[in-house]
């Protein structure tokens, strides 16, 4: 006989994706970041820049496409609460992966930093800024005075996210409410007067499993839609920016993702000062 809530105690079916994620992260750090940094050097040609931007973008898209393929009613509990994410990453997660707002916030930070102070306009001053040393002027000033077209496109991307994120959260809340309601009804019905305890437990367990299956299917749909949103935002940003801007954005995103794996940073983050 199945034990109550046995559906939640199945063997985790995400080992293969864990392996993929480990390899994908290593490639991001060891290959993608160096390629982008090479592209942003003064010796890189336009063709090298374009090729490397495309390669890194495809690497990011591959991740979300693979994540979607891994999602099904059996794997979704573990994809929404991934064991391969550490405590440093957890605050940035939205439905199992980085929050879409992080992507546009990163883009805005480039623009705001470059345009907040008019003192950094001439080439001599730019060479004194530590982050811009050894960068050609075209790269160092890539975000200076963004075009109206780019600003408008960023506004459109952010508007789409402001519409989509609350919808996704509302779908999650409805799925949870429906699950709790169905479990409660089935559990109470199974323990009606006159039913034997053994029969009641079996009936209650079956009711919980039926309710869970329905919820898991909806959560898979929500999870895939969230990933499509993340993927489309990255692709839209790269499509809206120049190649130099796209390279800088992707470098910043890759650096951010790679930073989560920094063991020194992670160790410092996990050190909690306990009260005496």
Coordinates of C-alpha atoms in Angstrom, one line a residue:
X1 CA 0.0 0.0 0.0
X2 CA 1.2 3.5 -0.8
X3 CA 2.0 5.6 2.2
X4 CA 0.3 9.0 2.5
X5 CA 2.1 11.7 0.5
X6 CA 4.3 9.1 -1.2
X7 CA 4.3 11.2 -4.3
X8 CA 6.5 13.7 -2.6
X9 CA 9.1 11.1 -1.6
X10 CA 10.1 9.7 -4.9
X11 CA 13.7 9.5 -5.9
X12 CA 14.9 12.9 -7.3
X13 CA 15.0 12.6 -11.1
X14 CA 17.3 15.5 -11.8
X15 CA 20.7 14.0 -11.7
X16 CA 21.3 14.3 -15.5
X17 CA 20.4 18.0 -15.4
X18 CA 22.7 18.5 -12.5
X19 CA 25.5 17.2 -14.6
X20 CA 24.5 19.4 -17.5
X21 CA 24.4 22.5 -15.3
X22 CA 27.8 21.8 -13.8
X23 CA 29.3 21.5 -17.3
X24 CA 27.4 24.5 -18.6
X25 CA 28.6 26.7 -15.7
X26 CA 32.2 25.6 -16.2
X27 CA 31.9 26.5 -19.9
X28 CA 30.4 29.9 -19.0
X29 CA 33.3 30.7 -16.7
X30 CA 36.2 29.1 -18.5
X31 CA 35.2 29.8 -22.1
X32 CA 32.5 32.4 -22.4
X33 CA 34.0 35.1 -20.2
X34 CA 37.4 34.9 -21.7
X35 CA 35.9 35.1 -25.2
X36 CA 33.9 38.2 -24.3
X37 CA 36.9 39.9 -22.7
X38 CA 38.9 39.1 -25.8
X39 CA 36.2 40.7 -27.9
X40 CA 36.4 43.9 -25.7
X41 CA 40.1 44.2 -26.1
X42 CA 41.7 46.8 -28.5
X43 CA 43.0 44.0 -30.8
X44 CA 39.7 42.3 -31.5
X45 CA 38.2 42.7 -34.9
X46 CA 34.6 43.4 -35.6
X47 CA 34.1 39.8 -36.9
X48 CA 35.5 38.3 -33.7
X49 CA 33.3 40.5 -31.6
X50 CA 30.2 39.5 -33.6
X51 CA 31.1 35.8 -33.5
X52 CA 31.8 35.7 -29.8
X53 CA 28.6 37.6 -28.9
X54 CA 26.6 35.1 -30.9
X55 CA 28.4 32.1 -29.4
X56 CA 27.8 33.3 -25.8
X57 CA 24.1 34.2 -26.5
X58 CA 23.6 30.7 -27.9
X59 CA 25.2 29.2 -24.8
X60 CA 22.7 31.1 -22.6
X61 CA 19.8 30.1 -24.8
X62 CA 20.9 26.5 -24.7
X63 CA 20.6 26.5 -20.9
X64 CA 17.0 27.7 -20.9
X65 CA 16.0 25.3 -23.7
X66 CA 17.6 22.4 -21.8
X67 CA 15.9 23.5 -18.6
X68 CA 12.5 23.4 -20.4
X69 CA 13.1 19.9 -21.7
X70 CA 14.0 18.7 -18.2
X71 CA 10.6 20.0 -16.8
X72 CA 7.8 17.5 -16.3
X73 CA 5.4 16.7 -13.4
X74 CA 8.1 14.5 -11.7
X75 CA 11.0 16.9 -11.9
X76 CA 9.2 20.2 -11.4
X77 CA 9.4 20.2 -7.5
X78 CA 13.2 20.0 -7.8
X79 CA 13.5 22.5 -10.7
X80 CA 11.5 25.1 -8.8
X81 CA 13.7 24.6 -5.7
X82 CA 17.0 23.5 -7.3
X83 CA 19.5 21.8 -5.1
X84 CA 22.4 22.9 -7.3
X85 CA 21.8 26.5 -6.3
X86 CA 23.7 27.8 -3.3
X87 CA 22.6 30.2 -0.6
X88 CA 24.2 33.1 -2.4
X89 CA 22.0 32.6 -5.4
X90 CA 18.7 31.9 -3.6
X91 CA 17.7 35.6 -3.0
X92 CA 17.9 36.2 -6.8
X93 CA 15.7 33.3 -7.9
X94 CA 12.2 33.6 -9.4
X95 CA 10.5 30.3 -10.1
X96 CA 13.7 28.3 -10.1
X97 CA 16.1 30.7 -11.9
X98 CA 17.4 34.2 -11.9
X99 CA 14.7 36.9 -11.7
X100 CA 13.9 38.6 -15.1
X101 CA 14.2 42.0 -13.4
X102 CA 17.9 41.3 -12.8
X103 CA 18.5 41.4 -16.5
X104 CA 17.1 44.8 -17.2
X105 CA 18.5 46.2 -13.9
X106 CA 22.0 45.1 -15.1
X107 CA 21.4 46.9 -18.4
X108 CA 20.2 50.0 -16.7
X109 CA 23.2 50.0 -14.4
X110 CA 25.5 50.2 -17.4
X111 CA 23.6 53.2 -18.8
X112 CA 23.2 55.0 -15.5
X113 CA 26.9 54.6 -14.5
X114 CA 28.1 56.0 -17.8
X115 CA 25.7 58.9 -17.9
X116 CA 25.5 60.0 -14.2
X117 CA 28.5 62.2 -14.3
X118 CA 29.5 64.5 -17.1
X119 CA 33.0 64.8 -15.8
X120 CA 33.9 61.5 -17.6
X121 CA 33.5 62.8 -21.2
X122 CA 37.0 63.2 -22.5
X123 CA 39.4 60.4 -23.5
X124 CA 42.1 61.4 -21.0
X125 CA 39.7 61.2 -18.1
X126 CA 38.3 57.9 -19.3
X127 CA 41.8 56.4 -19.2
X128 CA 42.0 57.2 -15.5
X129 CA 38.9 55.1 -14.6
X130 CA 40.1 51.7 -13.3
X131 CA 37.3 49.7 -15.0
X132 CA 38.1 51.3 -18.4
X133 CA 41.9 50.9 -18.5
X134 CA 43.1 49.1 -21.6
X135 CA 39.7 49.4 -23.3
X136 CA 39.3 51.2 -26.7
X137 CA 37.4 54.4 -26.6
X138 CA 34.5 52.9 -28.5
X139 CA 34.0 50.3 -25.7
X140 CA 34.6 52.7 -22.9
X141 CA 31.9 55.1 -24.2
X142 CA 29.5 52.4 -25.5
X143 CA 26.7 53.5 -23.1
X144 CA 27.3 57.2 -23.4
X145 CA 24.1 59.1 -24.5
X146 CA 22.1 56.0 -25.5
X147 CA 19.8 56.5 -28.5
X148 CA 16.1 57.3 -28.1
X149 CA 15.4 54.0 -29.9
X150 CA 17.4 52.0 -27.4
X151 CA 15.8 53.8 -24.4
X152 CA 12.3 53.2 -25.9
X153 CA 13.1 49.5 -26.5
X154 CA 14.3 49.0 -22.9
X155 CA 11.1 50.6 -21.7
X156 CA 9.1 48.2 -23.8
X157 CA 11.0 45.2 -22.4
X158 CA 10.5 46.4 -18.9
X159 CA 6.8 47.0 -19.5
X160 CA 6.4 43.4 -20.7
X161 CA 8.1 42.1 -17.6
X162 CA 5.9 44.2 -15.3
X163 CA 2.9 42.6 -17.0
X164 CA 4.2 39.1 -17.1
X165 CA 5.8 38.6 -13.7
X166 CA 2.6 39.3 -11.7
X167 CA 0.7 37.0 -14.0
X168 CA 3.1 34.2 -13.4
X169 CA 2.9 34.8 -9.6
X170 CA -0.9 34.8 -9.7
X171 CA -0.9 31.5 -11.6
X172 CA 1.4 30.0 -8.9
X173 CA -0.9 31.2 -6.1
X174 CA -4.0 29.8 -7.8
X175 CA -2.3 26.5 -8.4
X176 CA -1.3 26.3 -4.7
X177 CA -4.8 27.3 -3.5
X178 CA -6.4 24.7 -5.8
X179 CA -4.0 22.0 -4.5
X180 CA -4.7 22.8 -0.8
X181 CA -8.4 22.9 -1.4
X182 CA -8.5 19.6 -3.3
X183 CA -6.3 17.9 -0.7
X184 CA -8.4 19.1 2.2
X185 CA -11.7 18.0 0.5
X186 CA -10.3 14.6 -0.4
X187 CA -8.8 14.1 3.0
X188 CA -11.9 15.0 4.9
X189 CA -14.1 12.9 2.5
X190 CA -11.8 9.9 3.1
X191 CA -12.4 10.0 6.8
X192 CA -16.2 10.1 6.8
X193 CA -17.9 8.2 9.6
X194 CA -18.2 4.5 8.9
X195 CA -14.9 4.1 6.9
X196 CA -12.2 1.9 8.3
X197 CA -8.9 3.6 9.1
X198 CA -6.9 1.5 6.5
X199 CA -9.4 2.3 3.8
X200 CA -9.5 6.0 4.7
X201 CA -5.7 6.3 4.6
X202 CA -5.6 4.7 1.1
X203 CA -8.4 6.9 -0.2
X204 CA -6.8 10.0 1.3
X205 CA -3.4 9.2 -0.2
X206 CA -5.0 8.6 -3.6
X207 CA -6.7 12.0 -3.3
X208 CA -3.5 13.8 -2.5
X209 CA -1.7 12.2 -5.4
X210 CA -4.5 13.2 -7.8
X211 CA -4.4 16.8 -6.5
X212 CA -0.6 16.9 -6.8
X213 CA -0.6 15.6 -10.4
X214 CA -2.9 18.4 -11.4
X215 CA -0.8 21.0 -9.7
X216 CA 2.4 19.7 -11.1
X217 CA 1.2 19.9 -14.6
X218 CA 0.2 23.6 -14.1
X219 CA 3.6 24.3 -12.4
X220 CA 5.4 22.9 -15.4
X221 CA 3.5 25.2 -17.7
X222 CA 4.3 28.2 -15.4
X223 CA 8.0 27.2 -15.1
X224 CA 8.4 26.9 -18.9
X225 CA 6.7 30.3 -19.4
X226 CA 9.0 31.9 -16.9
X227 CA 12.0 30.5 -18.7
X228 CA 10.7 31.7 -22.0
X229 CA 10.4 35.2 -20.5
X230 CA 14.0 35.1 -19.2
X231 CA 15.3 33.9 -22.6
X232 CA 13.3 36.4 -24.6
X233 CA 14.5 39.3 -22.4
X234 CA 18.2 38.3 -22.9
X235 CA 17.6 38.0 -26.7
X236 CA 15.6 41.2 -26.9
X237 CA 18.4 43.1 -25.1
X238 CA 21.1 41.8 -27.3
X239 CA 18.9 42.5 -30.4
X240 CA 18.3 46.1 -29.3
X241 CA 21.9 47.0 -28.5
X242 CA 24.9 47.5 -30.7
X243 CA 27.5 44.7 -30.8
X244 CA 29.8 46.5 -28.4
X245 CA 26.9 47.1 -26.0
X246 CA 25.7 43.5 -26.3
X247 CA 29.2 42.2 -25.5
X248 CA 29.4 44.4 -22.4
X249 CA 25.9 43.3 -21.3
X250 CA 26.7 39.6 -21.8
X251 CA 30.1 40.0 -20.1
X252 CA 28.3 41.5 -17.1
X253 CA 25.7 38.8 -17.0
X254 CA 28.2 36.0 -17.3
X255 CA 30.4 37.6 -14.6
X256 CA 27.4 37.9 -12.3
X257 CA 26.4 34.2 -12.8
X258 CA 30.0 33.1 -12.4
X259 CA 30.3 35.1 -9.3
X260 CA 27.8 32.9 -7.5
X261 CA 30.3 30.1 -7.7
X262 CA 33.1 32.1 -6.0
X263 CA 33.9 30.0 -3.0
X264 CA 35.5 32.9 -1.0
X265 CA 32.4 35.1 -1.6
X266 CA 30.1 32.2 -0.8
X267 CA 31.9 31.4 2.4
X268 CA 31.8 35.1 3.5
X269 CA 28.1 35.2 2.7
X270 CA 27.3 32.1 4.7
X271 CA 29.2 33.3 7.8
X272 CA 26.4 34.5 10.1
X273 CA 27.2 36.5 13.3
X274 CA 25.2 34.8 16.0
X275 CA 24.2 36.8 19.1
X276 CA 26.1 36.1 22.2

